[in-house]
mmCIF file of C-alpha atoms in Angstrom:
data_model
loop_
_atom_site.group_PDB
_atom_site.id
_atom_site.type_symbol
_atom_site.label_atom_id
_atom_site.label_comp_id
_atom_site.label_asym_id
_atom_site.label_seq_id
_atom_site.Cartn_x
_atom_site.Cartn_y
_atom_site.Cartn_z
ATOM 1 C CA MET G 657 2.337 23.221 -17.719
ATOM 2 C CA SER G 658 5.801 23.294 -19.200
ATOM 3 C CA ALA G 659 7.014 20.906 -21.892
ATOM 4 C CA ASN G 660 9.357 19.397 -19.351
ATOM 5 C CA ALA G 661 6.508 18.611 -16.985
ATOM 6 C CA ILE G 662 4.490 17.003 -19.762
ATOM 7 C CA ARG G 663 7.463 14.875 -20.762
ATOM 8 C CA GLN G 664 7.935 13.724 -17.181
ATOM 9 C CA LEU G 665 4.248 12.934 -16.891
ATOM 10 C CA ALA G 666 4.405 10.875 -20.078
ATOM 11 C CA ALA G 667 7.449 8.993 -18.782
ATOM 12 C CA LYS G 668 5.581 8.345 -15.542
ATOM 13 C CA LEU G 669 2.579 7.008 -17.442
ATOM 14 C CA GLY G 670 4.785 4.787 -19.607
ATOM 15 C CA GLY G 671 6.494 3.360 -16.547
ATOM 16 C CA LEU G 672 3.111 2.723 -14.984
ATOM 17 C CA LEU G 673 1.843 0.800 -18.006
ATOM 18 C CA LEU G 674 5.067 -1.195 -18.216
ATOM 19 C CA THR G 675 4.796 -2.121 -14.541
ATOM 20 C CA LEU G 676 1.222 -3.271 -15.023
ATOM 21 C CA LEU G 677 2.190 -5.325 -18.074
ATOM 22 C CA LEU G 678 5.002 -7.068 -16.184
ATOM 23 C CA ALA G 679 2.743 -7.615 -13.194
ATOM 24 C CA SER G 680 0.048 -9.205 -15.350
ATOM 25 C CA ILE G 681 2.633 -11.543 -16.895
ATOM 26 C CA ALA G 682 4.040 -12.473 -13.475
ATOM 27 C CA ILE G 683 0.586 -13.106 -12.032
ATOM 28 C CA PHE G 684 -0.615 -15.175 -14.954
ATOM 29 C CA PHE G 685 2.461 -17.371 -15.154
ATOM 30 C CA ALA G 686 2.774 -17.780 -11.390
ATOM 31 C CA VAL G 687 -0.761 -19.125 -11.326
ATOM 32 C CA ALA G 688 -0.119 -21.275 -14.399
ATOM 33 C CA LEU G 689 2.918 -22.794 -12.648
ATOM 34 C CA THR G 690 1.035 -23.818 -9.501
ATOM 35 C CA PRO G 691 0.835 -27.555 -8.981
ATOM 36 C CA GLY G 692 -2.430 -29.333 -9.654
ATOM 37 C CA ASP G 693 -4.584 -29.484 -12.719
ATOM 38 C CA PRO G 694 -7.336 -26.867 -12.989
ATOM 39 C CA VAL G 695 -9.500 -29.590 -14.506
ATOM 40 C CA THR G 696 -9.935 -31.107 -11.027
ATOM 41 C CA ALA G 697 -11.344 -27.834 -9.719
ATOM 42 C CA LEU G 698 -13.482 -27.374 -12.838
ATOM 43 C CA ALA G 699 -15.016 -30.824 -12.587
ATOM 44 C CA GLY G 700 -16.505 -29.696 -9.272
ATOM 45 C CA GLY G 701 -15.635 -32.586 -6.971
ATOM 46 C CA VAL G 702 -16.739 -35.496 -9.157
ATOM 47 C CA ARG G 703 -14.104 -37.883 -10.483
ATOM 48 C CA PRO G 704 -13.887 -36.796 -14.121
ATOM 49 C CA THR G 705 -14.188 -39.322 -16.936
ATOM 50 C CA PRO G 706 -11.689 -38.984 -19.811
ATOM 51 C CA GLU G 707 -14.473 -37.548 -22.003
ATOM 52 C CA LEU G 708 -15.334 -34.941 -19.349
ATOM 53 C CA ILE G 709 -11.663 -33.992 -19.026
ATOM 54 C CA GLU G 710 -11.461 -33.567 -22.803
ATOM 55 C CA ALA G 711 -14.602 -31.426 -22.835
ATOM 56 C CA ILE G 712 -13.355 -29.218 -19.993
ATOM 57 C CA ARG G 713 -9.901 -28.782 -21.557
ATOM 58 C CA ALA G 714 -11.485 -27.789 -24.845
ATOM 59 C CA GLU G 715 -14.007 -25.405 -23.267
ATOM 60 C CA HIS G 716 -11.323 -23.521 -21.328
ATOM 61 C CA HIS G 717 -8.673 -23.688 -24.080
ATOM 62 C CA LEU G 718 -6.287 -25.521 -21.715
ATOM 63 C CA ASP G 719 -4.551 -27.250 -24.635
ATOM 64 C CA ASP G 720 -3.455 -23.953 -26.183
ATOM 65 C CA PRO G 721 0.126 -22.769 -25.566
ATOM 66 C CA VAL G 722 0.438 -20.816 -22.317
ATOM 67 C CA TRP G 723 1.259 -17.523 -24.051
ATOM 68 C CA MET G 724 -1.961 -17.779 -26.062
ATOM 69 C CA GLN G 725 -3.896 -18.384 -22.869
ATOM 70 C CA TYR G 726 -2.185 -15.315 -21.439
ATOM 71 C CA LEU G 727 -3.090 -13.127 -24.424
ATOM 72 C CA ARG G 728 -6.688 -14.348 -24.295
ATOM 73 C CA TRP G 729 -6.857 -13.532 -20.586
ATOM 74 C CA VAL G 730 -5.283 -10.057 -20.843
ATOM 75 C CA GLY G 731 -7.398 -9.248 -23.871
ATOM 76 C CA GLY G 732 -10.513 -10.201 -21.954
ATOM 77 C CA VAL G 733 -9.550 -8.192 -18.878
ATOM 78 C CA LEU G 734 -8.831 -5.106 -20.999
ATOM 79 C CA GLN G 735 -12.292 -5.413 -22.543
ATOM 80 C CA GLY G 736 -13.931 -5.769 -19.150
ATOM 81 C CA ASP G 737 -14.322 -9.547 -19.292
ATOM 82 C CA LEU G 738 -12.715 -10.721 -16.067
ATOM 83 C CA GLY G 739 -13.385 -14.380 -16.690
ATOM 84 C CA THR G 740 -15.570 -16.935 -14.939
ATOM 85 C CA SER G 741 -15.008 -18.475 -11.524
ATOM 86 C CA PHE G 742 -14.139 -22.182 -11.626
ATOM 87 C CA VAL G 743 -15.950 -22.822 -8.373
ATOM 88 C CA TYR G 744 -19.069 -20.643 -8.577
ATOM 89 C CA LYS G 745 -19.433 -20.692 -12.376
ATOM 90 C CA THR G 746 -20.341 -17.000 -12.267
ATOM 91 C CA PRO G 747 -18.438 -14.061 -13.786
ATOM 92 C CA VAL G 748 -15.596 -12.903 -11.533
ATOM 93 C CA ALA G 749 -16.851 -9.318 -11.769
ATOM 94 C CA GLU G 750 -20.120 -10.392 -10.126
ATOM 95 C CA LEU G 751 -18.174 -11.933 -7.240
ATOM 96 C CA ILE G 752 -16.076 -8.828 -6.705
ATOM 97 C CA ALA G 753 -18.756 -6.144 -7.111
ATOM 98 C CA PRO G 754 -20.757 -6.761 -3.907
ATOM 99 C CA ARG G 755 -17.574 -7.118 -1.818
ATOM 100 C CA ILE G 756 -15.432 -4.224 -2.987
ATOM 101 C CA GLY G 757 -17.482 -1.585 -1.158
ATOM 102 C CA ILE G 758 -16.790 -2.997 2.290
ATOM 103 C CA SER G 759 -13.067 -3.350 1.505
ATOM 104 C CA LEU G 760 -12.824 0.253 0.303
ATOM 105 C CA LEU G 761 -14.728 1.435 3.365
ATOM 106 C CA LEU G 762 -12.325 -0.457 5.639
ATOM 107 C CA VAL G 763 -9.277 1.030 3.917
ATOM 108 C CA ALA G 764 -10.783 4.541 3.938
ATOM 109 C CA TYR G 765 -11.572 4.209 7.643
ATOM 110 C CA ALA G 766 -8.015 3.053 8.385
ATOM 111 C CA VAL G 767 -6.570 5.879 6.261
ATOM 112 C CA VAL G 768 -8.552 8.477 8.223
ATOM 113 C CA LEU G 769 -7.302 6.985 11.506
ATOM 114 C CA ILE G 770 -3.714 6.913 10.235
ATOM 115 C CA THR G 771 -3.823 10.484 8.955
ATOM 116 C CA VAL G 772 -5.473 11.984 12.017
ATOM 117 C CA PHE G 773 -3.656 10.070 14.741
ATOM 118 C CA GLY G 774 -0.363 9.430 12.949
ATOM 119 C CA ILE G 775 0.301 12.969 11.750
ATOM 120 C CA GLY G 776 -1.441 14.420 14.814
ATOM 121 C CA SER G 777 0.720 12.589 17.323
ATOM 122 C CA GLY G 778 3.820 13.317 15.228
ATOM 123 C CA ILE G 779 3.131 17.065 15.396
ATOM 124 C CA LEU G 780 2.413 16.742 19.114
ATOM 125 C CA ALA G 781 5.736 14.996 19.705
ATOM 126 C CA ALA G 782 7.610 17.621 17.714
ATOM 127 C CA VAL G 783 6.147 20.779 19.284
ATOM 128 C CA ARG G 784 4.795 19.967 22.745
ATOM 129 C CA GLY G 785 8.083 19.528 24.571
ATOM 130 C CA PRO G 786 10.123 16.570 25.800
ATOM 131 C CA ARG G 787 7.368 14.918 27.861
ATOM 132 C CA ALA G 788 4.923 14.659 24.972
ATOM 133 C CA ASP G 789 7.817 13.553 22.776
ATOM 134 C CA ARG G 790 8.710 10.785 25.231
ATOM 135 C CA ALA G 791 5.092 9.658 25.583
ATOM 136 C CA VAL G 792 4.588 9.446 21.811
ATOM 137 C CA LEU G 793 7.924 7.634 21.467
ATOM 138 C CA VAL G 794 6.818 4.962 23.940
ATOM 139 C CA GLY G 795 3.392 4.634 22.307
ATOM 140 C CA THR G 796 4.749 4.356 18.787
ATOM 141 C CA SER G 797 7.396 1.842 19.893
ATOM 142 C CA ILE G 798 4.639 -0.409 21.167
ATOM 143 C CA GLY G 799 2.598 0.202 18.012
ATOM 144 C CA VAL G 800 5.468 -0.676 15.693
ATOM 145 C CA ALA G 801 6.390 -3.741 17.730
ATOM 146 C CA MET G 802 2.958 -5.384 17.689
ATOM 147 C CA PRO G 803 2.019 -7.531 14.700
ATOM 148 C CA THR G 804 -1.396 -6.756 13.222
ATOM 149 C CA PHE G 805 -2.888 -10.108 14.175
ATOM 150 C CA VAL G 806 -1.879 -9.627 17.814
ATOM 151 C CA VAL G 807 -3.479 -6.176 17.833
ATOM 152 C CA ALA G 808 -6.619 -7.625 16.266
ATOM 153 C CA ILE G 809 -6.925 -10.389 18.874
ATOM 154 C CA LEU G 810 -6.253 -7.954 21.731
ATOM 155 C CA LEU G 811 -8.884 -5.514 20.421
ATOM 156 C CA ILE G 812 -11.457 -8.275 19.995
ATOM 157 C CA TRP G 813 -10.783 -9.503 23.502
ATOM 158 C CA VAL G 814 -10.828 -6.097 25.225
ATOM 159 C CA PHE G 815 -13.454 -4.147 23.266
ATOM 160 C CA GLY G 816 -15.463 -7.048 21.929
ATOM 161 C CA ARG G 817 -15.599 -9.484 24.833
ATOM 162 C CA VAL G 818 -14.630 -7.756 28.088
ATOM 163 C CA LEU G 819 -16.151 -4.338 27.448
ATOM 164 C CA GLY G 820 -18.578 -5.384 24.724
ATOM 165 C CA TRP G 821 -18.451 -1.966 22.996
ATOM 166 C CA PHE G 822 -17.951 -3.192 19.448
ATOM 167 C CA PRO G 823 -19.203 -6.140 17.414
ATOM 168 C CA VAL G 824 -16.549 -8.714 16.561
ATOM 169 C CA TYR G 825 -18.007 -10.219 13.400
ATOM 170 C CA GLY G 826 -20.288 -9.327 10.495
ATOM 171 C CA THR G 827 -20.440 -6.047 8.626
ATOM 172 C CA GLY G 828 -23.866 -4.673 9.580
ATOM 173 C CA GLU G 829 -26.543 -2.894 7.558
ATOM 174 C CA GLY G 830 -26.219 0.643 6.237
ATOM 175 C CA LEU G 831 -23.225 2.974 6.258
ATOM 176 C CA LEU G 832 -23.178 3.877 9.964
ATOM 177 C CA ASP G 833 -23.620 0.284 11.063
ATOM 178 C CA ASN G 834 -20.911 -0.743 8.582
ATOM 179 C CA LEU G 835 -18.518 1.793 10.093
ATOM 180 C CA TYR G 836 -19.435 0.614 13.588
ATOM 181 C CA HIS G 837 -18.668 -2.988 12.624
ATOM 182 C CA LEU G 838 -15.434 -2.001 10.886
ATOM 183 C CA THR G 839 -14.062 -0.023 13.829
ATOM 184 C CA LEU G 840 -11.990 -2.806 15.369
ATOM 185 C CA PRO G 841 -10.610 -4.102 12.039
ATOM 186 C CA ALA G 842 -9.755 -0.548 10.982
ATOM 187 C CA ILE G 843 -7.920 0.141 14.242
ATOM 188 C CA SER G 844 -5.961 -3.097 14.054
ATOM 189 C CA LEU G 845 -4.950 -2.297 10.468
ATOM 190 C CA ALA G 846 -4.060 1.281 11.367
ATOM 191 C CA VAL G 847 -1.988 0.848 14.558
ATOM 192 C CA LEU G 848 1.294 -0.050 12.866
ATOM 193 C CA TYR G 849 0.947 2.720 10.281
ATOM 194 C CA ILE G 850 -0.118 5.314 12.862
ATOM 195 C CA ALA G 851 3.110 4.635 14.740
ATOM 196 C CA TYR G 852 5.103 4.758 11.514
ATOM 197 C CA MET G 853 3.498 8.006 10.275
ATOM 198 C CA SER G 854 3.974 9.561 13.681
ATOM 199 C CA ARG G 855 7.725 8.940 13.596
ATOM 200 C CA ILE G 856 8.064 10.221 10.031
ATOM 201 C CA THR G 857 6.031 13.342 10.769
ATOM 202 C CA ARG G 858 8.003 14.119 13.916
ATOM 203 C CA GLY G 859 11.313 13.653 12.090
ATOM 204 C CA ALA G 860 10.304 15.837 9.160
ATOM 205 C CA ILE G 861 9.093 18.653 11.417
ATOM 206 C CA VAL G 862 12.101 18.592 13.731
ATOM 207 C CA ALA G 863 14.422 18.739 10.708
ATOM 208 C CA GLN G 864 12.553 21.822 9.444
ATOM 209 C CA GLN G 865 12.540 23.545 12.836
ATOM 210 C CA HIS G 866 16.317 23.711 12.782
ATOM 211 C CA ALA G 867 16.526 24.910 9.188
ATOM 212 C CA GLU G 868 17.947 28.349 8.431
ATOM 213 C CA HIS G 869 14.814 29.738 6.811
ATOM 214 C CA VAL G 870 12.879 29.049 10.006
ATOM 215 C CA ASP G 871 15.481 30.934 12.057
ATOM 216 C CA THR G 872 15.207 33.787 9.586
ATOM 217 C CA ALA G 873 11.429 33.838 9.950
ATOM 218 C CA ARG G 874 11.818 33.872 13.718
ATOM 219 C CA VAL G 875 14.252 36.806 13.531
ATOM 220 C CA ARG G 876 11.776 38.642 11.293
ATOM 221 C CA GLY G 877 9.372 38.434 14.221
ATOM 222 C CA LEU G 878 6.635 36.335 12.615
ATOM 223 C CA SER G 879 4.203 34.724 14.996
ATOM 224 C CA PRO G 880 5.118 31.169 16.062
ATOM 225 C CA SER G 881 1.881 29.663 14.710
ATOM 226 C CA ARG G 882 2.436 31.335 11.335
ATOM 227 C CA ILE G 883 6.039 30.131 11.251
ATOM 228 C CA PHE G 884 4.860 26.643 12.057
ATOM 229 C CA ARG G 885 2.177 26.560 9.363
ATOM 230 C CA ARG G 886 3.957 28.378 6.544
ATOM 231 C CA HIS G 887 7.586 27.480 7.097
ATOM 232 C CA VAL G 888 7.716 24.216 9.018
ATOM 233 C CA LEU G 889 4.631 22.203 8.146
ATOM 234 C CA LEU G 890 4.512 23.200 4.485
ATOM 235 C CA ASN G 891 8.153 22.271 3.944
ATOM 236 C CA ALA G 892 7.782 19.032 5.855
ATOM 237 C CA SER G 893 4.671 18.041 3.912
ATOM 238 C CA PRO G 894 6.296 16.474 0.789
ATOM 239 C CA GLN G 895 8.198 14.038 2.970
ATOM 240 C CA ILE G 896 5.098 13.220 5.016
ATOM 241 C CA LEU G 897 2.992 12.880 1.881
ATOM 242 C CA ALA G 898 5.523 10.616 0.153
ATOM 243 C CA VAL G 899 5.457 8.168 3.033
ATOM 244 C CA SER G 900 1.713 8.356 3.619
ATOM 245 C CA GLY G 901 0.983 7.777 -0.067
ATOM 246 C CA ALA G 902 3.138 4.675 -0.186
ATOM 247 C CA THR G 903 1.606 3.585 3.117
ATOM 248 C CA ILE G 904 -1.952 3.911 1.878
ATOM 249 C CA ALA G 905 -1.148 2.077 -1.328
ATOM 250 C CA GLY G 906 0.433 -0.730 0.681
ATOM 251 C CA LEU G 907 -2.492 -0.775 3.065
ATOM 252 C CA ILE G 908 -4.846 -1.808 0.291
ATOM 253 C CA ALA G 909 -2.728 -4.843 -0.458
ATOM 254 C CA VAL G 910 -2.332 -5.680 3.242
ATOM 255 C CA SER G 911 -6.028 -5.309 4.004
ATOM 256 C CA ALA G 912 -6.830 -7.740 1.243
ATOM 257 C CA VAL G 913 -4.728 -10.427 2.848
ATOM 258 C CA ALA G 914 -5.528 -9.676 6.493
ATOM 259 C CA MET Z 418 -15.404 -10.071 6.884
ATOM 260 C CA GLY Z 419 -17.014 -10.493 3.476
ATOM 261 C CA GLY Z 420 -14.557 -8.216 1.659
ATOM 262 C CA ILE Z 421 -12.076 -8.694 -1.145
ATOM 263 C CA GLY Z 422 -9.518 -10.319 1.154
ATOM 264 C CA SER Z 423 -11.712 -13.203 2.234
ATOM 265 C CA LEU Z 424 -12.711 -13.745 -1.405
ATOM 266 C CA LEU Z 425 -9.025 -13.935 -2.387
ATOM 267 C CA THR Z 426 -7.981 -16.355 0.362
ATOM 268 C CA GLU Z 427 -11.029 -18.527 -0.243
ATOM 269 C CA ALA Z 428 -10.407 -18.576 -4.004
ATOM 270 C CA ALA Z 429 -6.742 -19.476 -3.483
ATOM 271 C CA ALA Z 430 -7.672 -22.311 -1.135
ATOM 272 C CA ARG Z 431 -10.162 -23.719 -3.650
ATOM 273 C CA LYS Z 432 -7.883 -23.272 -6.655
ATOM 274 C CA ASP Z 433 -10.354 -20.857 -8.224
ATOM 275 C CA LEU Z 434 -7.621 -19.550 -10.505
ATOM 276 C CA PRO Z 435 -9.552 -16.910 -12.518
ATOM 277 C CA VAL Z 436 -10.619 -15.208 -9.288
ATOM 278 C CA VAL Z 437 -7.082 -15.280 -7.856
ATOM 279 C CA GLN Z 438 -5.617 -13.824 -11.049
ATOM 280 C CA VAL Z 439 -8.096 -10.988 -11.363
ATOM 281 C CA LEU Z 440 -7.911 -10.013 -7.678
ATOM 282 C CA SER Z 441 -4.097 -10.045 -7.710
ATOM 283 C CA LEU Z 442 -4.090 -7.877 -10.798
ATOM 284 C CA LEU Z 443 -6.638 -5.527 -9.216
ATOM 285 C CA LEU Z 444 -4.502 -5.087 -6.094
ATOM 286 C CA VAL Z 445 -1.334 -4.507 -8.105
ATOM 287 C CA THR Z 446 -3.125 -1.942 -10.268
ATOM 288 C CA VAL Z 447 -4.436 0.005 -7.283
ATOM 289 C CA PHE Z 448 -0.991 -0.053 -5.657
ATOM 290 C CA VAL Z 449 0.852 1.138 -8.763
ATOM 291 C CA VAL Z 450 -1.691 3.807 -9.706
ATOM 292 C CA LEU Z 451 -1.818 5.259 -6.172
ATOM 293 C CA ASN Z 452 1.964 5.442 -6.033
ATOM 294 C CA ALA Z 453 2.023 7.244 -9.373
ATOM 295 C CA VAL Z 454 -0.626 9.716 -8.183
ATOM 296 C CA VAL Z 455 1.422 10.450 -5.057
ATOM 297 C CA ASP Z 456 4.537 11.029 -7.170
ATOM 298 C CA VAL Z 457 2.664 13.532 -9.329
ATOM 299 C CA VAL Z 458 1.191 15.346 -6.316
ATOM 300 C CA ILE Z 459 4.643 15.614 -4.755
ATOM 301 C CA ALA Z 460 6.049 16.964 -8.010
ATOM 302 C CA ILE Z 461 3.315 19.616 -8.012
ATOM 303 C CA ILE Z 462 3.777 20.833 -4.426
ATOM 304 C CA ASP Z 463 7.563 20.472 -4.445
ATOM 305 C CA PRO Z 464 8.972 20.778 -8.004
ATOM 306 C CA ASP Z 465 12.560 21.018 -6.715
ATOM 307 C CA SER Z 466 12.569 17.432 -5.499
ATOM 308 C CA VAL Z 467 11.948 16.152 -9.029
ATOM 309 C CA LYS Z 468 14.571 18.390 -10.647
ATOM 310 C CA SER Z 469 17.301 17.472 -8.201
ATOM 311 C CA ARG Z 470 16.578 13.782 -8.753
ATOM 312 C CA ARG Z 471 16.885 14.299 -12.514
ATOM 313 C CA SER Z 472 20.236 16.059 -12.378
ATOM 314 C CA ALA Z 473 21.673 13.714 -9.752
#
């Protein structure tokens, strides 16, 4: 690795840490600015007496300046102390741990669908002639146009109720059953991104097919499949990868809200 | 669904602030780190793209 590459990597890492710092500040202060007193939530439904309010404020350091509360919070998170839930009175880490597996599985499932069908249909559209191109164009137009919640409801209705092929709630037991239960949610998450990836892939490949180095390879008499793999797909891959990486990263945030 | 998303929406609805903060931070971290990893991978398979961006 050259010195230049190391310097760029260090700059990248610095930018990453700075982003995380700013994000943590934004998150903490956004939550601190929300209306309502956390004491109400902490008291757990009962009407708090003044003494109880005092005790709660003292226990959670609510009378400290906000920046001190922020430093205490960030310091705790960095040391692995994620804090304690107001509602459940258990450590936040214990709430997250049993749930993160199913979320990761859902995202991984959706990513596989996006990669296989998105890039696959993009390649198909680019190389299999105008009819395939037209068919993929129509399909991806529909995919892009449909909001995720509409797709989800349609899938539940068709495959869950009418056909009854897939379960519509719960997560099942064991990996295979989990995947079976996650099929419909994964598809509904993936549809928009499949359509998006398909368009990007097709565009990147078509741009490469008309490039001079591909013409040169053709004139040299290389086999079409070799030209496609070595000269078209390889050169189109950074563009495809850039979009798919950003897509997957965004998917994690979207799946959390959906 | 019983994943992170339902935990986040439920926590937000019940003003369970510590849970909301940590989950938001977790999502941001994953997003930022993945984007950085992709940037590095792209720089490795296509070094020219990084150089041209520098000089531009």
